[in-house]
Short mmCIF file of C-alpha atoms and ligand atoms in Angstrom, two decimals:
data_model
loop_
_atom_site.label_atom_id
_atom_site.label_comp_id
_atom_site.label_asym_id
_atom_site.label_seq_id
_atom_site.Cartn_x
_atom_site.Cartn_y
_atom_site.Cartn_z
CA MET Q 9 -19.34 -24.16 9.13
CA SER Q 10 -22.80 -21.54 8.62
CA LEU Q 11 -21.88 -18.45 8.86
CA GLN Q 12 -24.72 -15.66 9.38
CA PHE Q 13 -24.78 -12.17 8.76
CA THR Q 14 -26.72 -9.11 10.11
CA PRO Q 15 -26.18 -6.14 7.87
CA LEU Q 16 -24.70 -3.17 10.21
CA HIS Q 17 -25.30 -0.47 7.74
CA ARG Q 18 -27.28 0.17 4.49
CA HIS Q 19 -24.44 -0.04 2.27
CA PHE Q 20 -21.75 -1.99 3.95
CA CYS Q 21 -20.71 -3.96 6.90
CA ALA Q 22 -22.62 -6.86 8.49
CA GLU Q 23 -21.72 -8.30 12.03
CA VAL Q 24 -21.04 -12.17 11.19
CA THR Q 25 -21.36 -15.10 14.09
CA GLY Q 26 -20.96 -19.16 13.84
CA LEU Q 27 -17.28 -19.08 13.02
CA ASP Q 28 -14.51 -19.81 15.83
CA LEU Q 29 -11.37 -17.80 14.67
CA THR Q 30 -9.02 -20.40 16.59
CA CYS Q 31 -10.08 -23.12 13.82
CA PRO Q 32 -9.18 -21.08 10.73
CA SER Q 33 -9.11 -23.34 7.38
CA ALA Q 34 -9.11 -22.91 3.62
CA GLU Q 35 -12.99 -23.47 3.54
CA LEU Q 36 -13.69 -20.74 6.23
CA ALA Q 37 -11.39 -18.33 4.06
CA ALA Q 38 -13.11 -18.78 1.17
CA GLU Q 39 -16.48 -18.32 2.63
CA ILE Q 40 -15.95 -15.02 4.48
CA ASP Q 41 -13.58 -14.05 1.10
CA ARG Q 42 -17.28 -14.31 -0.52
CA ALA Q 43 -18.96 -12.02 2.53
CA MET Q 44 -16.11 -9.48 2.27
CA ALA Q 45 -16.70 -9.43 -1.55
CA ASP Q 46 -19.80 -7.44 -0.75
CA HIS Q 47 -19.57 -6.41 3.07
CA ALA Q 48 -16.43 -4.74 3.12
CA VAL Q 49 -16.44 -4.68 6.27
CA LEU Q 50 -16.95 -7.22 8.79
CA VAL Q 51 -17.06 -7.50 12.72
CA VAL Q 52 -16.54 -10.72 14.99
CA ARG Q 53 -17.55 -10.13 18.63
CA GLY Q 54 -16.12 -12.04 21.57
CA GLN Q 55 -13.39 -13.84 20.23
CA PRO Q 56 -10.78 -13.22 22.47
CA LEU Q 57 -7.11 -14.16 20.78
CA THR Q 58 -3.80 -14.81 21.87
CA GLN Q 59 -0.96 -13.27 19.00
CA ASP Q 60 -0.91 -16.84 17.43
CA GLU Q 61 -4.29 -17.33 17.00
CA GLN Q 62 -4.55 -14.23 15.54
CA MET Q 63 -1.73 -14.47 13.43
CA ALA Q 64 -2.59 -18.65 12.00
CA PHE Q 65 -5.96 -16.93 11.42
CA THR Q 66 -4.71 -14.13 9.08
CA ARG Q 67 -2.37 -16.59 7.19
CA SER Q 68 -5.65 -18.31 6.39
CA PHE Q 69 -5.33 -15.55 3.78
CA GLY Q 70 -2.18 -15.73 2.52
CA ALA Q 71 0.97 -13.50 2.91
CA LEU Q 72 1.34 -10.58 5.07
CA ASP Q 73 2.00 -7.09 5.14
CA LEU Q 74 4.57 -5.25 7.05
CA GLY Q 75 2.93 -2.01 6.30
CA PHE Q 76 4.62 1.35 8.15
CA LYS Q 77 7.12 -0.96 10.02
CA LYS Q 78 9.23 -1.41 6.54
CA VAL Q 79 10.30 2.02 6.94
CA SER Q 80 10.50 2.95 10.21
CA ASN Q 81 12.46 0.05 11.57
CA ALA Q 82 10.23 0.15 14.99
CA HIS Q 83 11.09 -2.07 17.85
CA THR Q 84 8.48 -3.91 18.56
CA ARG Q 85 7.21 -5.37 22.24
CA LEU Q 86 4.74 -8.33 20.28
CA LYS Q 87 5.99 -11.37 19.25
CA TYR Q 88 5.79 -11.07 15.33
CA GLN Q 89 7.29 -8.21 13.26
CA GLU Q 90 3.52 -8.46 10.95
CA LEU Q 91 2.05 -7.45 13.83
CA ALA Q 92 1.17 -3.99 14.12
CA ASP Q 93 1.32 -2.42 17.60
CA ILE Q 94 -1.97 -0.47 17.11
CA SER Q 95 -1.51 1.34 21.11
CA ASN Q 96 -0.30 3.65 23.27
CA VAL Q 97 1.53 1.38 25.22
CA ALA Q 98 5.32 1.87 25.26
CA GLU Q 99 7.98 -0.82 25.70
CA ASP Q 100 8.00 -1.43 28.73
CA GLY Q 101 4.49 -2.06 29.35
CA SER Q 102 3.76 1.41 30.54
CA ILE Q 103 0.72 3.77 29.19
CA ALA Q 104 3.02 5.96 26.67
CA GLN Q 105 4.80 9.65 27.10
CA ARG Q 106 2.64 12.58 24.83
CA SER Q 107 6.04 12.62 23.15
CA HIS Q 108 6.28 9.27 22.48
CA ARG Q 109 6.46 7.81 18.74
CA ARG Q 110 3.59 5.78 19.60
CA ILE Q 111 1.13 8.57 19.76
CA VAL Q 112 2.49 9.99 16.84
CA ASN Q 113 1.47 6.76 15.30
CA ASN Q 114 -1.89 6.93 16.89
CA VAL Q 115 -2.91 10.73 15.24
CA ALA Q 116 -1.58 9.46 12.54
CA ASN Q 117 -4.12 6.36 12.83
CA GLN Q 118 -7.39 9.21 12.57
CA ILE Q 119 -7.42 10.40 9.47
CA TRP Q 120 -8.70 8.64 7.19
CA HIS Q 121 -6.38 6.44 5.28
CA SER Q 122 -6.17 2.42 3.95
CA ASP Q 123 -3.15 0.92 5.18
CA SER Q 124 -0.73 0.40 3.04
CA SER Q 125 -2.20 2.75 0.22
CA PHE Q 126 1.93 3.72 -1.03
CA GLN Q 127 2.95 0.40 -1.72
CA ASN Q 128 2.59 -1.74 -4.39
CA PRO Q 129 1.13 -4.74 -3.46
CA PRO Q 130 -1.04 -2.70 -1.24
CA ALA Q 131 -2.85 -4.38 1.22
CA ARG Q 132 -5.85 -6.37 1.33
CA TYR Q 133 -7.43 -7.00 3.98
CA SER Q 134 -6.56 -6.10 7.64
CA MET Q 135 -7.63 -7.49 10.88
CA LEU Q 136 -7.36 -5.60 13.95
CA HIS Q 137 -8.10 -7.03 17.13
CA ALA Q 138 -8.68 -5.37 20.40
CA VAL Q 139 -7.24 -6.45 23.63
CA VAL Q 140 -8.06 -2.81 25.65
CA ILE Q 141 -9.89 -0.16 25.18
CA PRO Q 142 -11.01 2.98 26.67
CA PRO Q 143 -13.43 3.62 28.68
CA LYS Q 144 -13.84 6.76 26.50
CA GLY Q 145 -13.84 7.67 22.82
CA GLY Q 146 -11.22 5.45 20.73
CA ALA Q 147 -13.85 3.35 17.99
CA THR Q 148 -12.43 3.19 14.58
CA GLN Q 149 -14.82 4.06 11.87
CA PHE Q 150 -15.29 3.13 8.07
CA ALA Q 151 -16.38 4.64 4.87
CA ASP Q 152 -17.33 2.93 1.75
CA MET Q 153 -16.32 4.16 -1.16
CA ARG Q 154 -18.00 1.87 -3.93
CA ALA Q 155 -21.23 3.96 -2.81
CA ALA Q 156 -19.01 6.65 -2.34
CA TYR Q 157 -18.44 6.98 -5.57
CA ASP Q 158 -21.58 5.35 -6.99
CA ALA Q 159 -22.92 8.39 -5.38
CA LEU Q 160 -20.45 11.07 -7.22
CA ASP Q 161 -22.82 13.12 -10.40
CA ALA Q 162 -22.35 11.81 -13.43
CA ASP Q 163 -19.88 15.01 -14.84
CA THR Q 164 -17.30 13.73 -11.56
CA GLN Q 165 -17.18 10.46 -12.60
CA ALA Q 166 -15.97 11.23 -15.89
CA GLU Q 167 -13.66 13.75 -14.91
CA ILE Q 168 -12.08 11.81 -12.45
CA GLU Q 169 -12.12 8.99 -14.54
CA ASP Q 170 -8.55 8.60 -15.83
CA LEU Q 171 -6.35 10.48 -13.12
CA LEU Q 172 -3.45 9.19 -11.44
CA VAL Q 173 -2.87 9.68 -7.64
CA GLU Q 174 0.98 9.57 -6.48
CA HIS Q 175 0.48 8.06 -2.62
CA PHE Q 176 3.32 8.90 -0.42
CA VAL Q 177 3.82 7.19 3.03
CA LEU Q 178 5.02 9.94 4.77
CA HIS Q 179 2.37 12.49 3.53
CA SER Q 180 -0.11 12.35 6.55
CA ARG Q 181 3.06 13.13 8.91
CA PHE Q 182 3.99 16.09 7.37
CA MET Q 183 0.29 17.16 7.12
CA LEU Q 184 0.22 16.64 10.87
CA GLY Q 185 3.72 18.64 11.21
CA ASP Q 186 6.10 15.36 12.03
CA THR Q 187 8.58 16.51 9.76
CA GLU Q 188 12.04 15.03 11.20
CA TYR Q 189 12.89 12.74 8.87
CA SER Q 190 16.19 12.78 6.45
CA GLU Q 191 16.17 13.84 3.45
CA ASP Q 192 17.95 10.13 2.10
CA LYS Q 193 14.97 8.43 4.29
CA VAL Q 194 12.38 10.46 2.41
CA ALA Q 195 13.90 9.66 -0.85
CA ALA Q 196 13.93 5.67 0.20
CA MET Q 197 10.62 5.87 1.63
CA PRO Q 198 7.60 4.21 -1.05
CA ARG Q 199 5.79 6.02 -3.65
CA VAL Q 200 2.73 4.29 -5.59
CA LEU Q 201 1.14 6.08 -8.34
CA TRP Q 202 -2.69 4.32 -8.77
CA PRO Q 203 -6.01 5.05 -10.21
CA LEU Q 204 -8.34 7.34 -8.96
CA VAL Q 205 -10.90 5.39 -9.67
CA ARG Q 206 -10.22 1.84 -9.60
CA THR Q 207 -12.56 -1.67 -10.61
CA HIS Q 208 -12.41 -3.92 -6.71
CA ASP Q 209 -11.61 -7.32 -7.90
CA ASP Q 210 -13.95 -9.49 -6.27
CA SER Q 211 -16.91 -7.57 -6.85
CA GLY Q 212 -16.83 -5.67 -10.25
CA ARG Q 213 -17.82 -2.69 -8.64
CA ARG Q 214 -15.59 1.08 -9.12
CA HIS Q 215 -14.84 3.17 -6.05
CA LEU Q 216 -12.68 5.54 -4.83
CA PHE Q 217 -8.80 5.10 -3.96
CA ILE Q 218 -8.09 7.92 -1.76
CA GLY Q 219 -6.70 8.53 1.60
CA ALA Q 220 -4.19 10.13 3.94
CA HIS Q 221 -1.21 9.05 1.37
CA ALA Q 222 -2.76 10.42 -1.82
CA SER Q 223 -0.09 13.52 -1.80
CA ARG Q 224 -1.19 14.86 -5.44
CA ILE Q 225 -2.79 13.96 -8.65
CA ASP Q 226 -0.58 13.30 -11.63
CA GLY Q 227 -0.06 16.11 -14.42
CA MET Q 228 -1.98 18.51 -11.77
CA SER Q 229 -1.01 21.41 -9.82
CA LEU Q 230 0.15 20.65 -6.15
CA PRO Q 231 -2.94 22.70 -5.26
CA GLU Q 232 -5.26 21.83 -7.84
CA GLY Q 233 -4.88 18.23 -7.29
CA ARG Q 234 -5.13 18.59 -3.08
CA LEU Q 235 -8.03 20.53 -3.66
CA LEU Q 236 -9.56 17.37 -5.35
CA LEU Q 237 -8.51 15.30 -3.34
CA SER Q 238 -10.03 17.04 -0.24
CA ASP Q 239 -13.52 17.51 -1.81
CA LEU Q 240 -13.54 14.10 -2.76
CA LEU Q 241 -12.76 12.39 0.61
CA GLU Q 242 -15.33 15.19 1.81
CA HIS Q 243 -18.00 13.80 -0.28
CA ALA Q 244 -17.12 10.44 0.48
CA THR Q 245 -16.97 10.08 4.08
CA GLN Q 246 -20.41 11.68 4.27
CA PRO Q 247 -22.32 10.22 7.55
CA GLN Q 248 -24.28 7.65 4.81
CA PHE Q 249 -20.79 6.42 3.82
CA VAL Q 250 -19.49 5.99 7.25
CA TYR Q 251 -20.12 3.20 9.66
CA GLU Q 252 -18.01 3.57 13.38
CA HIS Q 253 -17.18 0.42 15.41
CA THR Q 254 -17.65 0.71 18.98
CA TRP Q 255 -14.90 -1.38 20.70
CA GLU Q 256 -15.39 -3.99 23.10
CA PRO Q 257 -12.58 -6.41 24.04
CA GLY Q 258 -12.68 -9.66 21.94
CA ASP Q 259 -13.53 -7.84 19.23
CA LEU Q 260 -12.04 -8.69 15.69
CA VAL Q 261 -12.52 -6.28 12.71
CA ILE Q 262 -11.48 -7.15 8.90
CA TRP Q 263 -11.64 -4.61 6.18
CA ASP Q 264 -11.22 -4.58 2.52
CA ASN Q 265 -8.07 -1.47 2.23
CA ARG Q 266 -9.20 -2.02 -1.50
CA CYS Q 267 -12.05 0.14 -1.29
CA THR Q 268 -12.80 1.45 2.43
CA LEU Q 269 -11.34 4.04 4.37
CA HIS Q 270 -10.96 3.84 7.70
CA ARG Q 271 -9.36 5.93 10.82
CA GLY Q 272 -9.68 6.11 14.56
CA ARG Q 273 -11.18 8.82 16.64
CA ARG Q 274 -9.60 10.58 19.15
CA TYR Q 275 -9.77 8.68 22.67
CA ASP Q 276 -7.59 10.26 25.94
CA PHE Q 277 -4.08 9.01 25.77
CA SER Q 278 -3.55 8.92 28.96
CA GLN Q 279 -5.78 5.96 29.23
CA ARG Q 280 -4.65 2.48 27.74
CA ARG Q 281 -6.29 1.11 24.53
CA GLU Q 282 -4.96 -2.00 22.93
CA LEU Q 283 -5.69 -3.15 19.75
CA ARG Q 284 -3.15 -5.56 17.50
CA ARG Q 285 -3.37 -5.66 13.70
CA SER Q 286 -2.48 -8.32 11.03
CA THR Q 287 -2.64 -7.15 7.40
CA THR Q 288 -2.85 -9.46 4.41
CA LEU Q 289 -1.17 -8.56 0.73
CA ASP Q 290 -3.20 -7.67 -2.04
CA ARG Q 291 -1.85 -8.40 -6.18
CA THR Q 292 0.88 -6.61 -7.46
CA TYR Q 293 -0.36 -4.54 -10.03
CA PRO Q 294 0.92 -2.96 -13.25
CA THR Q 295 2.81 0.01 -12.92
CA PRO Q 296 1.14 2.74 -15.16
CA GLU Q 297 2.55 5.90 -16.91
CA ARG Q 298 3.00 8.93 -15.79
CA ALA Q 299 1.71 12.20 -17.28
CA ALA Q 300 4.21 14.05 -18.99
CA ALA Q 301 5.48 16.98 -17.06
C1 LIG I 13 -5.41 0.70 12.48
C2 LIG I 13 -5.58 2.15 12.19
C3 LIG I 13 -7.34 3.23 13.82
C4 LIG I 13 -7.75 2.65 15.04
O1 LIG I 13 -5.25 0.05 12.70
O2 LIG I 13 -4.69 0.52 11.18
O3 LIG I 13 -5.99 2.33 11.27
O4 LIG I 13 -8.94 3.21 15.61
N1 LIG I 13 -6.38 1.70 13.14
O5 LIG I 13 -6.81 2.19 15.70
MN1 LIG I 14 -5.10 1.98 9.47
#
């Protein structure tokens, strides 16, 4: 198979042509892996996939992640637990009411994040496939955390070099005022400590690792840590680091959760929007030591 890559942004992202997603193979996965190391986001257009086909393609990249489903026990109308129903559609197939949990999930996806950054192993690739797209809005944006890190001044790079950040699955939900979780449930939710600056396995480049689950900086007061996280996020999501994908049904976008952030954009929740996400697991990392309290 000979793949062609057309860059979509000056730092990252490419459109790939010359492949058939319904014929996964170890060779194709290896070729995509090589391209992902460089581009971090790949766009494939015009390939409507069944749920079975999306699962088979994703599985050629390794074990799959359950993401938020691990903690939400959500019932799914899709055929596989490992397919996330990224839609505003209720269990019976109708457009969900404004008060439905699914709408909260949609809103939470509109904050910059890295999928499953709250667990170890975290997510490696997410693959989002468009089925029904509303007439207006509902694009998805991606931000390049390697280019954003490179663009920091040397003093800031030195200042943040050894910091550790706690990622907590409900942090973004709490920020949105979605707080109806029992104490037991909150205590059982995963949290993990990650270096704020990490090295990307496949390119050896340094990058920021932040986003909606980043809840505190280890060893710093809550306000000081949160302000630093918010300053870094503001820096890293400036337009020069962002690619916006306008969806067509049949698109598949693959992104590397290690070195990019993404967010959905607003759309009219009374208009149907249906995408399906499958996600592969990254490796398990050694657990860093917390700073002394
Ligand atoms: C996701 C996600 C954003 C969107 O599927 O992980 O964050 O635009 N989606 O739906
Ligand atoms: Mn996401």
